[in-house]
XYZ file of C-alpha atoms in Angstrom:
518
model
C 217.857 120.724 303.471
C 221.119 121.847 305.104
C 224.308 120.005 304.415
C 225.072 117.375 307.063
C 228.712 117.384 308.084
C 230.226 114.319 309.714
C 231.068 114.972 313.340
C 234.616 113.742 312.988
C 235.394 116.552 310.537
C 234.926 118.999 313.397
C 237.458 117.248 315.587
C 241.251 117.187 315.453
C 243.781 115.022 317.195
C 244.512 115.446 320.906
C 246.020 112.184 321.962
C 245.557 108.523 321.521
C 243.352 105.964 323.181
C 244.425 102.658 321.733
C 244.808 99.108 322.818
C 248.185 97.979 324.082
C 250.056 99.740 326.875
C 253.821 99.796 326.499
C 256.023 98.376 329.237
C 259.291 100.185 329.887
C 262.318 97.896 329.700
C 265.670 99.379 330.787
C 268.501 98.820 328.344
C 270.981 98.444 331.212
C 270.728 96.236 334.267
C 270.752 99.179 336.679
C 267.275 100.484 337.613
C 266.240 103.653 335.851
C 263.477 106.184 336.530
C 260.123 105.335 334.980
C 259.434 107.140 331.700
C 256.937 109.983 331.721
C 254.886 108.598 328.866
C 252.957 105.519 327.747
C 253.089 103.731 324.427
C 250.050 102.271 322.688
C 249.414 100.190 319.590
C 245.869 99.316 318.593
C 244.728 95.849 317.596
C 242.842 95.227 314.355
C 240.361 92.785 312.877
C 240.818 91.658 309.277
C 238.432 89.745 307.063
C 239.412 87.376 304.246
C 239.373 89.494 301.066
C 238.618 92.488 303.309
C 240.173 95.979 303.315
C 243.454 97.113 304.785
C 243.370 98.322 308.387
C 245.805 100.630 310.151
C 247.814 100.124 313.329
C 249.090 103.282 315.017
C 252.030 103.218 317.397
C 251.489 106.246 319.576
C 252.900 108.008 322.595
C 250.970 110.041 325.137
C 252.591 111.674 328.121
C 254.558 114.554 329.530
C 257.236 114.604 326.858
C 257.439 113.658 323.174
C 259.619 110.840 321.931
C 262.244 112.011 319.434
C 264.990 110.236 317.489
C 263.801 106.717 318.183
C 264.190 103.401 316.413
C 261.157 101.137 316.167
C 261.440 97.457 315.348
C 258.343 95.400 314.643
C 258.502 91.616 314.831
C 255.783 90.346 312.483
C 256.421 86.633 312.738
C 253.327 86.029 314.825
C 251.005 87.220 312.052
C 253.058 86.686 308.896
C 251.300 83.456 308.017
C 247.941 85.161 307.451
C 248.488 88.932 307.373
C 250.812 91.285 305.535
C 251.944 94.120 307.793
C 254.002 96.906 306.238
C 254.903 100.548 306.745
C 253.144 103.298 304.828
C 255.063 104.845 301.897
C 256.063 107.985 303.820
C 257.831 105.987 306.566
C 261.598 105.482 306.888
C 261.593 101.707 307.293
C 263.573 98.674 306.151
C 262.225 95.138 306.018
C 264.395 92.077 306.600
C 262.469 88.839 306.898
C 259.715 89.282 309.440
C 261.425 92.248 311.143
C 260.551 95.806 310.192
C 262.988 98.514 311.390
C 261.988 102.177 311.259
C 263.706 105.409 312.271
C 261.531 108.226 313.622
C 262.832 111.754 314.235
C 259.521 113.339 315.343
C 261.220 116.744 315.658
C 260.100 119.008 312.808
C 256.426 118.162 313.293
C 256.072 116.508 316.725
C 253.184 114.070 316.754
C 251.829 111.542 319.253
C 251.858 109.019 316.396
C 255.312 107.545 315.960
C 254.481 105.042 313.233
C 251.509 103.856 311.212
C 251.408 100.363 309.718
C 249.029 98.876 307.190
C 247.643 95.384 307.827
C 246.064 93.376 304.996
C 244.822 89.770 304.862
C 246.856 87.253 302.868
C 245.278 84.617 300.656
C 245.917 82.194 303.525
C 243.827 84.221 305.984
C 241.214 82.027 307.632
C 238.557 83.045 310.113
C 239.830 82.508 313.637
C 243.542 83.114 312.954
C 245.128 85.360 315.537
C 248.633 86.561 316.271
C 250.681 89.322 317.870
C 252.956 92.079 316.648
C 255.827 92.912 318.992
C 257.042 96.519 318.995
C 260.396 97.565 320.453
C 261.019 101.303 320.741
C 264.615 102.366 321.444
C 265.412 105.952 322.434
C 268.643 107.657 321.418
C 269.964 107.211 324.968
C 269.428 103.459 324.845
C 266.221 103.098 326.861
C 263.964 100.436 325.374
C 260.224 99.916 325.559
C 258.224 96.938 324.337
C 254.536 96.459 323.634
C 252.258 94.202 321.628
C 249.125 94.415 319.537
C 246.890 91.688 318.137
C 245.803 90.947 314.582
C 242.710 88.746 314.256
C 240.914 87.352 311.220
C 237.155 87.531 311.575
C 234.204 86.725 309.381
C 233.447 89.602 307.031
C 230.009 91.236 307.164
C 228.595 94.500 305.843
C 226.348 96.631 308.035
C 224.810 99.661 306.305
C 223.217 102.437 308.357
C 220.335 104.681 307.411
C 221.002 108.099 305.927
C 221.512 111.399 307.779
C 218.934 112.406 310.375
C 217.980 116.032 310.941
C 216.244 117.095 314.147
C 214.801 120.448 315.224
C 213.668 121.458 318.690
C 213.835 123.928 321.565
C 215.520 123.324 324.956
C 213.593 120.726 326.951
C 211.948 119.039 323.941
C 212.235 115.269 323.335
C 212.816 114.255 319.720
C 212.222 110.662 318.522
C 215.137 109.574 316.347
C 214.707 106.791 313.782
C 217.840 104.714 313.227
C 217.969 101.621 311.047
C 220.605 99.185 309.835
C 220.641 96.741 306.927
C 222.749 93.627 306.440
C 224.078 94.049 302.897
C 226.377 91.065 303.127
C 225.789 87.404 302.348
C 226.386 86.251 305.932
C 224.134 86.677 308.920
C 225.264 89.056 311.654
C 225.003 87.324 315.011
C 224.662 90.399 317.226
C 224.357 94.153 316.828
C 225.935 96.993 318.769
C 224.886 100.649 318.465
C 227.550 103.190 319.447
C 226.747 106.892 319.779
C 228.919 109.919 320.459
C 227.781 113.523 320.195
C 227.580 117.073 321.483
C 225.964 118.230 324.724
C 222.618 118.988 323.057
C 222.036 115.364 322.028
C 221.272 113.947 325.470
C 219.577 110.505 325.463
C 215.884 110.755 326.272
C 216.000 107.395 328.091
C 218.792 105.378 329.649
C 218.176 101.732 328.798
C 219.225 98.620 330.694
C 220.951 97.145 327.641
C 222.973 100.320 327.122
C 226.115 101.560 328.875
C 226.788 105.262 329.354
C 230.017 107.204 329.767
C 230.830 108.125 333.345
C 234.222 109.729 332.654
C 234.947 111.806 329.575
C 235.071 111.617 326.701
C 236.141 115.170 325.793
C 234.540 118.562 325.625
C 233.462 118.200 321.985
C 231.614 114.961 322.601
C 230.334 114.853 326.185
C 227.576 112.361 325.268
C 228.643 108.769 324.689
C 226.786 105.492 325.059
C 226.651 102.014 323.555
C 223.697 99.628 323.299
C 224.031 95.865 322.797
C 221.209 93.884 321.216
C 220.831 90.139 321.632
C 219.510 89.955 318.108
C 220.869 88.801 314.798
C 220.428 90.249 311.331
C 219.901 88.026 308.319
C 221.306 88.891 304.877
C 219.182 91.579 303.267
C 217.234 92.274 306.463
C 216.692 95.728 307.975
C 215.935 96.499 311.616
C 215.395 99.738 313.486
C 215.427 100.979 317.057
C 212.171 101.146 318.982
C 209.933 104.188 318.686
C 210.803 105.417 322.177
C 214.461 105.961 321.251
C 215.449 109.592 320.887
C 217.165 112.621 322.361
C 216.054 115.343 324.769
C 217.466 118.802 324.170
C 218.906 119.881 327.555
C 217.129 122.770 329.229
C 220.456 124.607 329.416
C 221.175 124.189 325.689
C 222.573 127.242 323.928
C 220.071 128.582 321.412
C 220.083 129.091 318.563
C 222.767 126.542 317.799
C 223.592 123.353 315.929
C 224.630 120.114 317.622
C 226.020 117.025 315.931
C 226.364 113.358 316.720
C 227.258 110.057 315.112
C 225.473 106.720 315.526
C 227.453 103.709 314.342
C 226.405 100.061 314.005
C 229.110 97.554 314.942
C 229.706 93.879 315.419
C 230.637 92.847 318.982
C 234.246 92.232 317.885
C 234.557 95.650 316.261
C 233.038 97.270 319.343
C 235.501 95.431 321.616
C 238.397 96.843 319.579
C 236.944 100.361 319.622
C 236.160 100.153 323.324
C 239.764 99.356 324.135
C 240.751 102.441 322.143
C 238.494 104.650 324.242
C 239.133 103.163 327.703
C 242.235 105.257 328.550
C 240.259 108.494 328.184
C 236.697 107.594 329.032
C 234.802 105.027 331.052
C 231.694 103.463 329.577
C 229.938 101.221 332.040
C 226.975 102.844 333.776
C 223.841 100.851 332.943
C 220.489 102.541 332.432
C 217.230 101.735 334.222
C 214.535 102.780 331.716
C 213.636 99.381 330.304
C 215.273 97.615 327.366
C 215.844 99.260 324.010
C 214.455 96.922 321.385
C 214.722 96.334 317.647
C 212.160 95.146 315.143
C 211.665 91.371 315.018
C 214.293 89.172 313.351
C 213.489 85.850 311.714
C 216.169 83.691 313.329
C 215.485 80.751 311.026
C 217.268 82.673 308.282
C 220.493 83.058 310.276
C 223.451 81.076 308.993
C 226.398 82.584 310.854
C 229.538 80.529 311.512
C 229.729 81.397 315.185
C 233.131 83.085 314.854
C 234.060 86.726 315.463
C 232.796 89.144 312.826
C 234.140 92.400 311.440
C 232.603 94.955 309.093
C 234.412 94.941 305.760
C 233.005 98.348 304.714
C 232.958 100.373 307.957
C 232.461 103.687 306.173
C 228.786 102.986 305.500
C 227.780 101.860 308.982
C 227.306 105.376 310.373
C 224.361 107.761 310.587
C 225.159 111.431 311.085
C 222.675 113.304 313.278
C 222.312 117.081 313.160
C 220.157 118.911 315.713
C 219.051 122.482 315.135
C 218.343 124.047 318.529
C 215.726 126.768 318.231
C 215.100 129.628 320.618
C 217.072 132.441 322.240
C 219.088 131.304 325.251
C 222.669 132.307 325.932
C 225.058 132.483 328.874
C 226.961 135.114 330.811
C 230.587 134.076 331.262
C 232.408 135.891 334.060
C 236.140 135.987 334.711
C 237.246 134.288 337.930
C 240.208 135.884 339.690
C 242.071 134.976 342.854
C 243.693 136.424 345.953
C 246.450 134.787 347.999
C 248.795 135.736 350.847
C 252.199 134.096 351.228
C 255.764 134.737 352.257
C 258.581 135.579 349.855
C 260.137 132.414 348.470
C 256.996 130.358 348.838
C 255.177 128.689 345.936
C 251.384 128.926 346.076
C 248.565 127.787 343.797
C 246.034 130.183 342.351
C 242.773 129.010 340.836
C 241.526 131.182 337.993
C 239.238 130.786 335.033
C 235.589 131.306 334.182
C 232.290 131.206 336.051
C 229.084 130.517 334.138
C 226.281 132.819 335.295
C 223.823 130.995 333.001
C 221.253 130.285 331.898
C 222.824 128.341 328.994
C 225.795 125.996 329.297
C 229.190 127.005 327.929
C 231.515 124.940 325.726
C 228.755 122.863 324.156
C 230.178 123.176 320.637
C 228.263 124.341 317.595
C 228.566 127.548 315.578
C 226.240 129.478 317.882
C 227.807 128.510 321.190
C 230.413 130.288 323.262
C 233.886 128.871 323.846
C 235.773 129.795 326.966
C 239.245 131.196 326.433
C 240.896 133.639 328.787
C 244.087 135.663 329.219
C 246.057 135.620 332.472
C 248.350 138.568 333.198
C 250.738 137.206 335.833
C 251.259 139.560 338.808
C 254.649 141.296 338.873
C 256.864 140.057 341.663
C 255.813 136.476 341.049
C 256.885 133.741 338.641
C 254.792 130.914 337.236
C 256.584 127.654 338.011
C 253.792 125.381 336.811
C 251.056 126.130 334.263
C 248.134 124.028 333.007
C 248.649 122.044 329.820
C 245.812 123.974 328.173
C 247.713 127.295 328.424
C 250.463 128.760 326.215
C 252.745 131.781 326.402
C 250.656 134.610 324.941
C 253.629 136.851 324.116
C 255.561 134.462 321.902
C 252.674 132.162 320.909
C 254.772 129.235 322.048
C 253.432 125.936 320.792
C 254.725 124.144 323.886
C 251.747 124.107 326.262
C 252.087 124.396 329.995
C 255.501 126.076 329.949
C 256.592 127.990 333.081
C 257.945 131.527 333.315
C 255.642 133.447 330.963
C 254.230 136.837 331.940
C 251.015 136.316 329.964
C 249.089 133.167 329.149
C 246.270 132.325 326.772
C 244.182 129.466 328.161
C 241.456 127.196 326.871
C 239.115 125.514 329.333
C 237.954 122.306 327.678
C 234.784 120.974 329.227
C 231.079 121.766 329.354
C 230.407 124.380 332.053
C 226.802 124.339 333.226
C 225.068 127.322 334.780
C 226.432 128.002 338.271
C 229.623 126.072 337.684
C 233.234 127.090 337.169
C 235.816 126.226 334.566
C 238.874 126.581 336.763
C 242.585 126.077 336.059
C 245.386 126.031 338.635
C 248.695 127.871 338.268
C 251.551 127.653 340.764
C 253.267 130.975 341.529
C 256.589 131.543 343.272
C 256.651 134.712 345.380
C 259.809 136.638 344.409
C 259.502 139.874 346.383
C 257.418 141.464 349.109
C 254.476 143.764 348.527
C 251.075 143.665 346.885
C 251.238 142.397 343.295
C 248.295 142.445 340.936
C 247.414 140.883 337.636
C 244.136 139.939 336.033
C 242.074 137.357 334.219
C 240.383 138.628 331.065
C 237.969 136.743 328.832
C 239.104 136.630 325.234
C 235.581 136.733 323.876
C 233.256 139.502 324.984
C 229.778 138.285 325.846
C 226.444 139.897 326.675
C 227.734 141.301 329.979
C 231.217 142.778 329.484
C 231.222 144.271 332.999
C 232.382 140.972 334.543
C 234.796 139.889 331.831
C 237.863 141.008 333.834
C 238.797 139.924 337.374
C 241.786 140.766 339.557
C 244.533 138.419 340.646
C 246.094 139.749 343.841
C 249.143 138.390 345.654
C 249.964 139.849 349.087
C 253.580 138.873 349.674
C 254.910 139.162 353.203
C 258.569 139.922 353.788
C 259.272 136.833 355.869
C 259.050 133.147 355.213
C 255.527 132.890 356.524
C 252.063 133.311 355.178
C 249.822 130.948 353.363
C 251.705 128.036 351.784
C 249.411 126.631 349.152
C 246.216 128.418 350.100
C 244.018 129.979 347.476
C 242.098 133.019 348.610
C 239.448 132.444 345.998
C 237.974 135.053 343.733
C 238.640 138.745 343.554
C 236.887 141.167 341.278
C 233.219 140.560 341.908
C 232.918 137.124 340.369
C 232.157 135.159 343.489
C 233.651 131.872 344.674
C 232.688 128.510 346.038
C 230.898 127.243 342.940
C 231.390 123.635 341.851
C 234.139 122.979 339.340
C 233.213 120.898 336.317
C 234.525 119.744 332.962
C 237.557 117.853 331.699
C 240.749 118.045 333.775
C 243.169 120.458 332.154
C 246.129 118.194 332.896
C 244.919 115.792 330.223
C 245.138 118.383 327.480
C 248.244 118.124 325.325
C 247.812 121.505 323.648
C 245.398 124.356 323.169
C 242.836 123.576 320.512
C 243.823 119.893 320.252
C 240.950 117.496 320.792
C 240.423 113.777 320.933
C 238.745 112.124 317.999
C 236.027 109.884 319.317
C 233.728 109.965 316.328
C 231.524 107.125 315.217
C 234.150 106.078 312.727
C 236.632 105.351 315.539
C 239.861 107.073 316.502
C 241.617 108.592 313.526
C 244.405 111.014 312.872
C 242.679 113.950 311.255
C 245.937 115.105 309.755
C 246.513 111.835 307.915
C 244.514 111.057 304.775
C 243.413 107.461 304.688
C 241.535 105.205 302.356
C 237.959 104.114 303.146
C 237.643 101.068 305.323
C 240.658 101.737 307.520
């Protein structure tokens, strides 16, 4: 039996989708321009005698925050929770105020500060309070935000072991999932949260489930959550109905391996996780294929308190699912070039990238699939004034994505590209001198048809101040144009190869080692 790897091990940090949105507060009375970033701090649920949880203060936007001071007012939670900085933080504690200095220069990170939150002996179910964060930049600009700490009733949901599936494109595979209440308290309601690769498409879309309509990211294009109006008594096990399963898409790359994670949650834990995911994905489209059921529950055995509940051992509430896609189905990726006409001095967009000639989808993850990276050689006589965030300077391997002025770019298109669709990115070029200027788009991975792996980029620059201002002449080089564009917007990508963690275990920093239960 092959080794089952957790999905979240395949993913690394892109950005943050957490709970509280920071509000910019000018340090001076005079109005100042709005900052080009947002601040977030996630809320947490604690249980009496439960494990420590982590609160991440994060920044996501057009520029990193460097040389900042963070103060955390903990008075609102100090009576029932101990909130402190991790050992590697530069923080001082005076009373209920924690003051931390963050340079964020040597290793820039979207995470400014991570705090640990643990229940005190005085923690009682139902206690709730707020942490108040104040972030002060070196220039004096201040930003404030809040997050909530809540004490819930501790329960322990334990999921079934790994599930291995095997099938060809188009096949529906029933998938048994079960959960056991290992705690001594009844669980009032159950929530099943799933996130996975393209190949694990739900066979049915149920009325008591909500499906992602935006996002999440290219690694995990399948996301849904099902809510059950059922309880679970101590020691009891329930499972999903027999008609629950996944259908391997007909455009699945084969052979390949696809992975997913199914996680059982309490409604309170799901509410906290949902607020983490909302900035980058929208879950809300209800299904129409009946109601997904569970095995019967003897409600006479339920003795829940009626308060909010949180899983005290969240590491065992997840089932990893691995699908082996059989068959022989691949795709032909073709370079997409462009041709524009404009006057000297004008700035024009060009749309370049990759066209999927099919029959399999591109960017579906897995060791057998094909990932779409391409090289853009910028036409002489032009200058890039704006580049996508998923592109870097190929000559100096600059780690700053989206920088202008390079002559060569390496680009990653992050999003599933189905057959007949394009993975397109937009550059803005300034026309510096008259004449015909040519460059090219070249795929960085040769596929089964190398004849269409290079396409021309042609700029016809007129001597005057006329021509096409902003027009894109489409494709040049035999690729063809007019196909629908699909996938994740490149402007949301912070850097090449950086991806959002939306695994069943929640949103984690892959670069930070944490203890179980966080």
